[in-house]
C-alpha cells in the first residue's frame, strides 16, 4: 500500500471535529483533515456506515453516537471519572468553581470530566479534549508530578515557543462552557 494508511486518514477525519455537536460540511471536513475532498468523502461515507459519523438534514457530518458507545469503555478515563465524581461534586459544592479532572497522556493532558460553575469564566477545554501541560494550572500541576524526562521536554518546548509567537497549538481550541 502506498501513502498514509486508511486508518490514519480516518482518524484525521474524526479529529477534524473540535466542538461538541459541531456539524461540518464535506469541504470543511476535508480542509481540517488535510485530505482531498474525494478521499474525505469516501472515508466519511465508510465512517457513516459504521455509525462513527452521522449525516444531518443539511448534509453536514457530525460525530456519531456509536463513538460514544465505544469510548465509554475506555478504562483509564471513565473508571477514574466514576471514582472521582463524588469528590469532585463535593469540591464543586464547597468552592462554587470549575472542577476539572485530567490525566496526563505523554506530554499532554486529557480532560476526563468537568463540573462547570455558572458564574465563573468559560472553560477553554471540552471533555475528551487535549490541552498542553503548560497551557493551564491543572496541566502545570500534572507536569510537576510527571517523570523528569517529560518535564524537561515540555520546558524546552515552552521556552522555544515563548521565544517565538507564543501561540497555542491547534488542539487547544476554545469551546464554550455548558
Short mmCIF file of C-alpha atoms in Angstrom, two decimals:
data_model
loop_
_atom_site.label_atom_id
_atom_site.label_comp_id
_atom_site.label_asym_id
_atom_site.label_seq_id
_atom_site.Cartn_x
_atom_site.Cartn_y
_atom_site.Cartn_z
CA UNK A 1 0.00 0.00 0.00
CA UNK A 2 1.27 3.47 -0.88
CA UNK A 3 0.78 6.62 1.15
CA UNK A 4 -0.83 7.07 4.51
CA UNK A 5 -2.75 4.05 5.86
CA UNK A 6 -6.54 4.35 5.68
CA UNK A 7 -6.96 4.06 9.45
CA UNK A 8 -4.70 7.06 9.99
CA UNK A 9 -6.69 9.04 7.42
CA UNK A 10 -9.94 8.01 9.14
CA UNK A 11 -8.62 9.31 12.45
CA UNK A 12 -7.65 12.56 10.73
CA UNK A 13 -11.27 12.90 9.58
CA UNK A 14 -12.57 12.17 13.09
CA UNK A 15 -10.01 14.55 14.57
CA UNK A 16 -11.35 17.39 12.43
CA UNK A 17 -14.24 17.83 14.87
CA UNK A 18 -13.27 20.19 17.66
CA UNK A 19 -16.51 21.14 19.39
CA UNK A 20 -19.41 19.11 20.77
CA UNK A 21 -22.32 18.92 18.35
CA UNK A 22 -20.33 20.58 15.59
CA UNK A 23 -21.57 19.85 12.08
CA UNK A 24 -19.07 20.05 9.23
CA UNK A 25 -19.67 20.30 5.51
CA UNK A 26 -17.59 17.94 3.39
CA UNK A 27 -15.27 20.72 2.15
CA UNK A 28 -14.61 21.89 5.73
CA UNK A 29 -14.05 18.32 6.90
CA UNK A 30 -11.56 17.76 4.07
CA UNK A 31 -9.72 21.02 4.77
CA UNK A 32 -9.42 20.36 8.51
CA UNK A 33 -8.31 16.77 7.92
CA UNK A 34 -5.81 17.92 5.31
CA UNK A 35 -7.12 15.40 2.79
CA UNK A 36 -8.50 15.66 -0.76
CA UNK A 37 -12.26 16.10 -0.87
CA UNK A 38 -12.73 12.79 -2.77
CA UNK A 39 -10.75 10.86 -0.14
CA UNK A 40 -12.61 12.57 2.67
CA UNK A 41 -15.93 11.76 1.02
CA UNK A 42 -15.05 8.07 0.76
CA UNK A 43 -13.79 7.84 4.34
CA UNK A 44 -16.73 9.84 5.72
CA UNK A 45 -19.16 7.53 3.92
CA UNK A 46 -17.48 4.48 5.48
CA UNK A 47 -17.45 6.11 8.93
CA UNK A 48 -21.16 6.92 8.49
CA UNK A 49 -21.90 3.29 7.53
CA UNK A 50 -20.42 2.07 10.83
CA UNK A 51 -22.00 4.83 12.95
CA UNK A 52 -18.83 6.74 13.75
CA UNK A 53 -20.25 9.73 11.84
CA UNK A 54 -23.82 10.73 11.09
CA UNK A 55 -25.35 12.98 8.42
CA UNK A 56 -27.75 15.71 9.48
CA UNK A 57 -30.56 17.16 7.37
CA UNK A 58 -28.42 19.85 5.75
CA UNK A 59 -25.84 17.24 4.65
CA UNK A 60 -23.22 18.13 7.25
CA UNK A 61 -21.38 15.41 9.13
CA UNK A 62 -21.48 15.12 12.93
CA UNK A 63 -19.78 12.72 15.30
CA UNK A 64 -21.89 9.57 15.56
CA UNK A 65 -23.38 8.08 18.68
CA UNK A 66 -21.52 4.81 18.12
CA UNK A 67 -18.25 6.58 19.03
CA UNK A 68 -19.69 7.45 22.45
CA UNK A 69 -20.60 3.81 22.96
CA UNK A 70 -17.04 2.74 22.15
CA UNK A 71 -15.24 5.47 24.06
CA UNK A 72 -17.33 4.89 27.16
CA UNK A 73 -15.40 1.63 27.51
CA UNK A 74 -12.05 3.40 27.96
CA UNK A 75 -10.99 2.28 31.45
CA UNK A 76 -8.39 4.93 32.07
CA UNK A 77 -10.79 7.82 31.76
CA UNK A 78 -14.16 6.54 32.83
CA UNK A 79 -13.07 4.33 35.70
CA UNK A 80 -11.20 7.28 37.12
CA UNK A 81 -14.21 9.52 36.48
CA UNK A 82 -16.52 7.18 38.40
CA UNK A 83 -14.12 7.04 41.34
CA UNK A 84 -13.57 10.80 41.44
CA UNK A 85 -17.03 12.18 40.65
CA UNK A 86 -18.39 12.19 44.22
CA UNK A 87 -15.32 14.07 45.47
CA UNK A 88 -15.46 16.46 42.53
CA UNK A 89 -19.11 17.21 43.33
CA UNK A 90 -18.26 17.90 46.96
CA UNK A 91 -15.44 20.24 45.94
CA UNK A 92 -17.71 21.97 43.40
CA UNK A 93 -20.42 22.47 46.03
CA UNK A 94 -17.94 23.97 48.53
CA UNK A 95 -15.98 26.20 46.13
CA UNK A 96 -18.61 27.11 43.54
CA UNK A 97 -15.85 26.99 40.90
CA UNK A 98 -14.96 24.85 37.90
CA UNK A 99 -13.65 21.44 38.87
CA UNK A 100 -11.57 19.62 36.25
CA UNK A 101 -10.36 16.03 36.20
CA UNK A 102 -7.48 15.48 33.79
CA UNK A 103 -4.99 12.71 33.14
CA UNK A 104 -1.56 13.06 31.63
CA UNK A 105 -1.12 11.28 28.31
CA UNK A 106 2.53 11.59 27.39
CA UNK A 107 3.33 15.28 27.24
CA UNK A 108 -0.29 16.41 27.05
CA UNK A 109 -3.31 16.26 29.33
CA UNK A 110 -6.77 14.88 28.51
CA UNK A 111 -9.84 16.35 30.19
CA UNK A 112 -11.85 13.43 31.61
CA UNK A 113 -14.59 15.37 33.43
CA UNK A 114 -15.59 18.94 34.08
CA UNK A 115 -18.07 20.41 36.52
CA UNK A 116 -18.74 24.00 35.49
CA UNK A 117 -19.63 26.90 37.72
CA UNK A 118 -22.38 29.19 36.47
CA UNK A 119 -20.68 32.48 37.31
CA UNK A 120 -17.07 31.56 36.56
CA UNK A 121 -15.19 32.29 33.34
CA UNK A 122 -15.72 29.90 30.43
CA UNK A 123 -13.52 26.81 30.36
CA UNK A 124 -11.36 26.56 27.24
CA UNK A 125 -11.43 22.77 27.00
CA UNK A 126 -14.05 20.13 26.35
CA UNK A 127 -14.35 16.72 27.96
CA UNK A 128 -12.19 14.39 25.89
CA UNK A 129 -10.12 17.30 24.61
CA UNK A 130 -6.38 17.65 24.92
CA UNK A 131 -4.52 20.53 26.47
CA UNK A 132 -0.86 21.39 26.73
CA UNK A 133 0.77 20.77 30.08
CA UNK A 134 1.89 24.41 30.16
CA UNK A 135 -1.50 25.70 28.99
CA UNK A 136 -3.35 25.78 32.30
CA UNK A 137 -2.73 25.47 36.01
CA UNK A 138 -4.01 21.91 36.07
CA UNK A 139 -1.56 20.94 33.31
CA UNK A 140 1.29 22.52 35.24
CA UNK A 141 0.23 20.54 38.33
CA UNK A 142 0.36 17.32 36.29
CA UNK A 143 3.70 18.32 34.86
CA UNK A 144 5.09 18.85 38.35
CA UNK A 145 4.45 15.16 39.08
CA UNK A 146 5.48 13.83 35.66
CA UNK A 147 8.72 11.92 35.09
CA UNK A 148 11.79 14.13 34.75
CA UNK A 149 12.18 13.46 31.02
CA UNK A 150 8.64 14.75 30.37
CA UNK A 151 9.22 17.88 32.49
CA UNK A 152 12.48 18.64 30.68
CA UNK A 153 10.93 18.06 27.24
CA UNK A 154 7.93 20.32 27.95
CA UNK A 155 10.14 23.02 29.47
CA UNK A 156 12.35 23.05 26.36
CA UNK A 157 9.26 23.20 24.10
CA UNK A 158 7.73 26.02 26.15
CA UNK A 159 10.84 28.17 26.22
CA UNK A 160 11.34 27.64 22.47
CA UNK A 161 7.71 28.53 21.69
CA UNK A 162 7.56 31.52 24.04
CA UNK A 163 10.59 32.93 22.25
CA UNK A 164 8.57 32.76 19.01
CA UNK A 165 4.89 33.61 18.57
CA UNK A 166 3.67 32.10 21.85
CA UNK A 167 0.62 30.73 20.06
CA UNK A 168 -1.48 27.84 21.33
CA UNK A 169 -1.23 24.52 19.49
CA UNK A 170 -4.21 23.53 17.28
CA UNK A 171 -5.63 21.06 19.82
CA UNK A 172 -6.20 23.83 22.33
CA UNK A 173 -9.27 25.25 20.63
CA UNK A 174 -11.73 27.29 22.63
CA UNK A 175 -15.02 25.62 23.45
CA UNK A 176 -17.92 27.18 25.27
CA UNK A 177 -18.79 26.06 28.77
CA UNK A 178 -22.22 24.45 29.18
#
